[in-house]
Each structure stands twice: as structure tokens, then as C-alpha cells.
PDB file of C-alpha atoms in Angstrom:
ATOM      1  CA  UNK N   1       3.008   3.582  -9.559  1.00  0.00           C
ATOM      2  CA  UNK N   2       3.905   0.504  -7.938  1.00  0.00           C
ATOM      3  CA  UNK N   3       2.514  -0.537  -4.636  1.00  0.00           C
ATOM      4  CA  UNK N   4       5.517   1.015  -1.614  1.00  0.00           C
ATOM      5  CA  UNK N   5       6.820  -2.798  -1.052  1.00  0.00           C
ATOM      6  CA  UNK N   6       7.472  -3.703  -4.319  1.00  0.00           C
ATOM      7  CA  UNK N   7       9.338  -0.226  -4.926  1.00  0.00           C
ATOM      8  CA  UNK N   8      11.448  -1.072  -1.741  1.00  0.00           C
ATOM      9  CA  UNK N   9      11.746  -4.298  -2.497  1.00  0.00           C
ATOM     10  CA  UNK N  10      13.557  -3.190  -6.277  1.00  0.00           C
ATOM     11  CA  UNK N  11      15.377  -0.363  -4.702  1.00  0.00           C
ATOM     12  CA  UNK N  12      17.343  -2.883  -2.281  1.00  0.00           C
ATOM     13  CA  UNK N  13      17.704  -5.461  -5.297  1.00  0.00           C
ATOM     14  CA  UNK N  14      19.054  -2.591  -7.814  1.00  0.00           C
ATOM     15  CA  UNK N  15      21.853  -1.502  -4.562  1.00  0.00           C
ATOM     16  CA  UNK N  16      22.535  -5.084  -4.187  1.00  0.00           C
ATOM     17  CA  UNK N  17      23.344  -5.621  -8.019  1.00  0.00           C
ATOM     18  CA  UNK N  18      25.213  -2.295  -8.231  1.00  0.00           C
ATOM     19  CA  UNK N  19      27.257  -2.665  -5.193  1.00  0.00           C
ATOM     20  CA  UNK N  20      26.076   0.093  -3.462  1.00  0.00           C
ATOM     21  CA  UNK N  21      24.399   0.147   0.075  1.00  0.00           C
ATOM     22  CA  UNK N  22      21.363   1.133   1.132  1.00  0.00           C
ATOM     23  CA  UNK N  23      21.312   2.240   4.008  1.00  0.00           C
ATOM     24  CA  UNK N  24      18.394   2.261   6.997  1.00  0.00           C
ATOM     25  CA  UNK N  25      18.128   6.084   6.666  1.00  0.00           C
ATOM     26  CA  UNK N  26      18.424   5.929   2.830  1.00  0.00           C
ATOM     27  CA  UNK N  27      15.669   2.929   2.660  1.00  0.00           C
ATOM     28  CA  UNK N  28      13.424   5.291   5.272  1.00  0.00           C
ATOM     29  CA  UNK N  29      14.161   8.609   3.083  1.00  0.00           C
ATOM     30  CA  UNK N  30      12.901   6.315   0.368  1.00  0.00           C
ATOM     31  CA  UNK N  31      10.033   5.082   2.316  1.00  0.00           C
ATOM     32  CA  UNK N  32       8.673   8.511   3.375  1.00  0.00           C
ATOM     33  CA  UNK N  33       9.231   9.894  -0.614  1.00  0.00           C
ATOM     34  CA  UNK N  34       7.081   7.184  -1.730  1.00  0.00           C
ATOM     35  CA  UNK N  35       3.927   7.357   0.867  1.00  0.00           C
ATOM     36  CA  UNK N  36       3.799  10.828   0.784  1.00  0.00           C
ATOM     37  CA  UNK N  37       2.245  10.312  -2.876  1.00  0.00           C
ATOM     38  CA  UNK N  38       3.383  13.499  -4.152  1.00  0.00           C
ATOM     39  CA  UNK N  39       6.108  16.042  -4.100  1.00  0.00           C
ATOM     40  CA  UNK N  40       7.797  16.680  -0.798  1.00  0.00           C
ATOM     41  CA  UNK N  41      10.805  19.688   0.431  1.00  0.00           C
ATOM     42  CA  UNK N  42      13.747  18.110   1.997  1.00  0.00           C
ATOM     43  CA  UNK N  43      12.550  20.335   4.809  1.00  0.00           C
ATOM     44  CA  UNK N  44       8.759  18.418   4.955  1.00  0.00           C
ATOM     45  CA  UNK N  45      11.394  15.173   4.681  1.00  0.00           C
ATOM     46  CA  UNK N  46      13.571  16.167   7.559  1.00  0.00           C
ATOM     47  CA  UNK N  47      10.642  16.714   9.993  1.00  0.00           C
ATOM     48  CA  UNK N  48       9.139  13.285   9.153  1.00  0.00           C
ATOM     49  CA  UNK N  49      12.417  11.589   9.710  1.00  0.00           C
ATOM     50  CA  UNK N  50      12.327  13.187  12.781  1.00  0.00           C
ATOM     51  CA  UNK N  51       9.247  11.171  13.737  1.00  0.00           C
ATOM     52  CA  UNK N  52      11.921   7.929  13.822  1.00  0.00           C
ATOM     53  CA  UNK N  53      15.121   9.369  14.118  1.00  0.00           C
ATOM     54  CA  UNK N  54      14.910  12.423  16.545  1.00  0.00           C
ATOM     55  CA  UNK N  55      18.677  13.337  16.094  1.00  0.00           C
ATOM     56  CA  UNK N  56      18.559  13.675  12.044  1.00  0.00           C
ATOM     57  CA  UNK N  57      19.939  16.766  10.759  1.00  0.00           C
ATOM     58  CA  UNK N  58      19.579  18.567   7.851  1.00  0.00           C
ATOM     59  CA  UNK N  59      22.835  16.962   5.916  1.00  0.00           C
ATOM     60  CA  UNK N  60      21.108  13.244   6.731  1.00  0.00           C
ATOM     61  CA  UNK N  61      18.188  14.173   4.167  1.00  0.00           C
ATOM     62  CA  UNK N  62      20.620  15.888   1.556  1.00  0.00           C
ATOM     63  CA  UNK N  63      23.249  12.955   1.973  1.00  0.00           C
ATOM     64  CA  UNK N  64      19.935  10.230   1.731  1.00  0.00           C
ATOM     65  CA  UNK N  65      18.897  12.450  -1.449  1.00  0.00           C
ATOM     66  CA  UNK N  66      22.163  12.591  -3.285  1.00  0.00           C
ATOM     67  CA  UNK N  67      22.353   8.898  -3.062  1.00  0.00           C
ATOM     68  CA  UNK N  68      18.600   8.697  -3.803  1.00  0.00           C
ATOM     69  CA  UNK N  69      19.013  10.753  -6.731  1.00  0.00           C
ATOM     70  CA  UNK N  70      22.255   9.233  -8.583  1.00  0.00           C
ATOM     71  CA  UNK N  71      20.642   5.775  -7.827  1.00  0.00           C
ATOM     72  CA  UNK N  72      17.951   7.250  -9.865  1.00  0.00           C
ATOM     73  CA  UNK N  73      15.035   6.542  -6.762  1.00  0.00           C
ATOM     74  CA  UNK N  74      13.926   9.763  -6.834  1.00  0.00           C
ATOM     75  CA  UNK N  75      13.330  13.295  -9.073  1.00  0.00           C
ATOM     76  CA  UNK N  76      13.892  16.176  -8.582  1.00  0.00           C
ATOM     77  CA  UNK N  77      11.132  18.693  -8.922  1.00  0.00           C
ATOM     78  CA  UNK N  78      13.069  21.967 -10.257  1.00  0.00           C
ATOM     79  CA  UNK N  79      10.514  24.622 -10.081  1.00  0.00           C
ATOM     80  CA  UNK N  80       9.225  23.548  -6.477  1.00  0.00           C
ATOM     81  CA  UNK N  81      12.253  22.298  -4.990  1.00  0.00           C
ATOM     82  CA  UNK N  82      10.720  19.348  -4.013  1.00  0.00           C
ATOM     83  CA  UNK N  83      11.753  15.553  -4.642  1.00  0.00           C
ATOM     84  CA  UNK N  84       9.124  12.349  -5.788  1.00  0.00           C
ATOM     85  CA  UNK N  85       9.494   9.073  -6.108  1.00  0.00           C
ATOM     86  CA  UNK N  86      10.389   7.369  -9.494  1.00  0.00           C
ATOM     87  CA  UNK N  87       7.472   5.306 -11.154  1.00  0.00           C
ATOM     88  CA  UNK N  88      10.048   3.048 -13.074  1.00  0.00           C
ATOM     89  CA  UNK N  89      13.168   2.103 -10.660  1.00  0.00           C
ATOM     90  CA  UNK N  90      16.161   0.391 -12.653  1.00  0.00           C
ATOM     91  CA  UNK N  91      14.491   1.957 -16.211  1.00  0.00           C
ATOM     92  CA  UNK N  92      18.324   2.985 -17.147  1.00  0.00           C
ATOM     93  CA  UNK N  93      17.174   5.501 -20.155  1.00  0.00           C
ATOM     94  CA  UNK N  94      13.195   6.383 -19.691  1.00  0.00           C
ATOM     95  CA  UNK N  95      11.821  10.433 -20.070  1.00  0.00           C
ATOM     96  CA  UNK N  96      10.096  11.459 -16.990  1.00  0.00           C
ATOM     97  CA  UNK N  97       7.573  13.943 -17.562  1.00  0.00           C
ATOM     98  CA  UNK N  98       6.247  15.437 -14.233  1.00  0.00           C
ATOM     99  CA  UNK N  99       3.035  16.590 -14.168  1.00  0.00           C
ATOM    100  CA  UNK N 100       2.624  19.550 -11.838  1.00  0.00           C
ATOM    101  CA  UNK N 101      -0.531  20.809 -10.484  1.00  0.00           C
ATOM    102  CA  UNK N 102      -0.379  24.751  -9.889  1.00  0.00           C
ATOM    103  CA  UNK N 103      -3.403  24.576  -8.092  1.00  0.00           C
ATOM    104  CA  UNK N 104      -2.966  22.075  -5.365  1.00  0.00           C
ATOM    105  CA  UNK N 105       0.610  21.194  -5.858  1.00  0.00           C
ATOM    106  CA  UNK N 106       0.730  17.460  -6.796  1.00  0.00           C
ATOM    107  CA  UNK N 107       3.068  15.860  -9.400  1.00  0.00           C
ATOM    108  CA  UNK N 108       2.751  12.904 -11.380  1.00  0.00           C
ATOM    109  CA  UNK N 109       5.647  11.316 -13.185  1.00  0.00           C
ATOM    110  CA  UNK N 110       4.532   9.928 -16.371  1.00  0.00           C
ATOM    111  CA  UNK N 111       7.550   8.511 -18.749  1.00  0.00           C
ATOM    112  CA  UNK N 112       7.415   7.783 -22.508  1.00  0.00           C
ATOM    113  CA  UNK N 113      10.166   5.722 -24.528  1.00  0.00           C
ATOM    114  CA  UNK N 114       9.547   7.974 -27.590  1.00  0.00           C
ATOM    115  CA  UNK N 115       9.933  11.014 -26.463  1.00  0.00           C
ATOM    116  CA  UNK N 116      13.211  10.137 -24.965  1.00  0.00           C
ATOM    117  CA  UNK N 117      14.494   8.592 -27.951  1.00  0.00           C
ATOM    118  CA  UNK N 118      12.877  11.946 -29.878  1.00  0.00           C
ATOM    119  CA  UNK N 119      14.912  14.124 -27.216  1.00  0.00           C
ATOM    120  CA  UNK N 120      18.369  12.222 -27.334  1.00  0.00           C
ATOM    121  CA  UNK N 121      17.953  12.494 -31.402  1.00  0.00           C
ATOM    122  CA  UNK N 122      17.492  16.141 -31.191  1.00  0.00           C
ATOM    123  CA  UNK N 123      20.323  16.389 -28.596  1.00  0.00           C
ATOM    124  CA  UNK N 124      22.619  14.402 -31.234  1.00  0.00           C
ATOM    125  CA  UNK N 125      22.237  16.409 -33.929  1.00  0.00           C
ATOM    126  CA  UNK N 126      23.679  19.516 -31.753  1.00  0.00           C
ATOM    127  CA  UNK N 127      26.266  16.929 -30.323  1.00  0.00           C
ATOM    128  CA  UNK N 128      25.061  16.891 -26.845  1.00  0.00           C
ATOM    129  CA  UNK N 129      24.708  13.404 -24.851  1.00  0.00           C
ATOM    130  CA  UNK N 130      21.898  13.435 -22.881  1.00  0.00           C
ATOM    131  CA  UNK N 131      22.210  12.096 -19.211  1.00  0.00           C
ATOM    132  CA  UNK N 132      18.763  11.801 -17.809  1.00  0.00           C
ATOM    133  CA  UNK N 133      15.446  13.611 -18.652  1.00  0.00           C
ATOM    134  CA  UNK N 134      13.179  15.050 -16.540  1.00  0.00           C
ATOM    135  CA  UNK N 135      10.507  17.929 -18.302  1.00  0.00           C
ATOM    136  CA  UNK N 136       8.440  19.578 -15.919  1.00  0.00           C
ATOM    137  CA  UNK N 137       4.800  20.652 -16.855  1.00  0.00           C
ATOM    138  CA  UNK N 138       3.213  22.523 -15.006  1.00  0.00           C
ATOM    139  CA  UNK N 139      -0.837  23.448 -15.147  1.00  0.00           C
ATOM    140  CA  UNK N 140      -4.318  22.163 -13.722  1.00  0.00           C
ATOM    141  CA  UNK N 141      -4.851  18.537 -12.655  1.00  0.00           C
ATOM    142  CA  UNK N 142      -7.971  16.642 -13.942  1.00  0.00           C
ATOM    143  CA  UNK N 143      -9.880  16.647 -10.383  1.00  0.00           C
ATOM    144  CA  UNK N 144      -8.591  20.399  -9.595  1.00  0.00           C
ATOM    145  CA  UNK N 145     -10.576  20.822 -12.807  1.00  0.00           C
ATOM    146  CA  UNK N 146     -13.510  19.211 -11.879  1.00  0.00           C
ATOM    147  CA  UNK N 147     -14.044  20.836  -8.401  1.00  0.00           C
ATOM    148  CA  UNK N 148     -13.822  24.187 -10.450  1.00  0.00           C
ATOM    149  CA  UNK N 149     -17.228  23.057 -12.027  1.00  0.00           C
TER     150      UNK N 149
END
């Protein structure tokens, strides 16, 4: 993933060329997604905020998320409820494959061009247009593994 200031740094440049703002509480949602290194509830989210911003209520997190989300910032981790940063801002059509550690509960997004052009070809031939991809995978990360030895 790239460094936090260069993902901040494309995040404001991709609002700017869209037309869309974003906002101190969106850029600090943003902020605490990507140092927390690895899935995070809007709940964990909300009582970081809180660190800055004692008055932020539940709605301030979902409203920063939404935005986060369409602006596609951010994933959203299905099975855990849980949101992580994107590895590849402003990629328009890439496959994120999220790599989900049952054991200590990290995720790693991981993105392939050929398996989303393999998905949206599949999709096709049922005559379904594909909006985004996200798989989730879920199983034992490589140092998980290791400390089991």
C-alpha cells in the first residue's frame, strides 16, 4: 500500500477532479482508515474520531463512509462489518480481493486486472454489468501460520 500522504494526497486530487468535496471529517475518516493498517467497525472509527472531534456522532462516521465508499476510498469488509482502505485510489475498474485472517483478524486487499476482466466476462454472458468487485477470502495469514509452528 502506499505510504498515508501519498494516499491523502490522491484522495484530495481525485475530489478535486470529480467535483466533489472532501471534507475535514471525510479527509480524517480517511486518515484514521488508513493508519489503522487493517480492518476497522465504524464503531472502533467513531471512538477515534472522538479523540479530535469530541462531539461526532454516530451518523458523522456513516455519512464520512458513504462518501468514502462511492468515492471508492474505502471497502467494505462484508463478513466483519468492518471498512479498509483501498490499495489503488482512482483504479476505476480493478478486483479487490481481501484477504481475511480468521485468526487475528487482519485484511489485505490484493487486486488483479485478470480476474476482473475474467469476472465481468462471466457476468456478460448471464447479462449482468458488474459495478465493482470486492471477493472476500477468508483463512490463515502467513505469520499467524508461522507462530503456530
Amino acid at each position: 500500500m502506499a505510504n498515508q500522504t501519498q494516499l491523502l494526497a490522491k484522495a484530495q486530487q481525485i475530489c478535486e477532479q470529480r467535483g466533489v468535496r472532501l471534507t475535514p471529517q471525510r479527509l480524517k475518516v480517511l486518515e484514521i482508515i488508513i493508519e489503522h493498517h487493517s480492518s476497522i467497525s465504524a464503531y472502533e472509527l467513531l471512538d477515534l474520531l472522538r479523540e479530535t472531534e469530541p462531539q461526532a456522532k454516530p451518523p458523522t462516521v456513516y455519512r464520512a463512509l458513504d462518501f468514502l465508499l462511492a468515492q471508492g476510498f474505502v471497502h467494505k469488509v462484508e463478513s466483519t462489518n468492518s471498512y479498509i482502505a483501498c490499495c489503488v485510489l482512482g483504479h476505476a475498474d480493478h478486483c479487490s480481493q481481501l484477504l481475511i485472517c480468521d485468526e487475528c483478524g487482519t485484511v489485505e486487499e490484493c487486486h488483479d486486472d485478470e480476474l476482473a476482466k475474467l469476472l465481468r466476462q462471466k457476468a456478460e454472458k448471464h447479462g449482468f454489468q458488474i459495478s465493482n468487485h470486492i471477493v472476500e477470502s477468508h483463512g490463515i495469514c502467513h505469520k499467524c501460520q508461522n507462530s503456530k509452528q
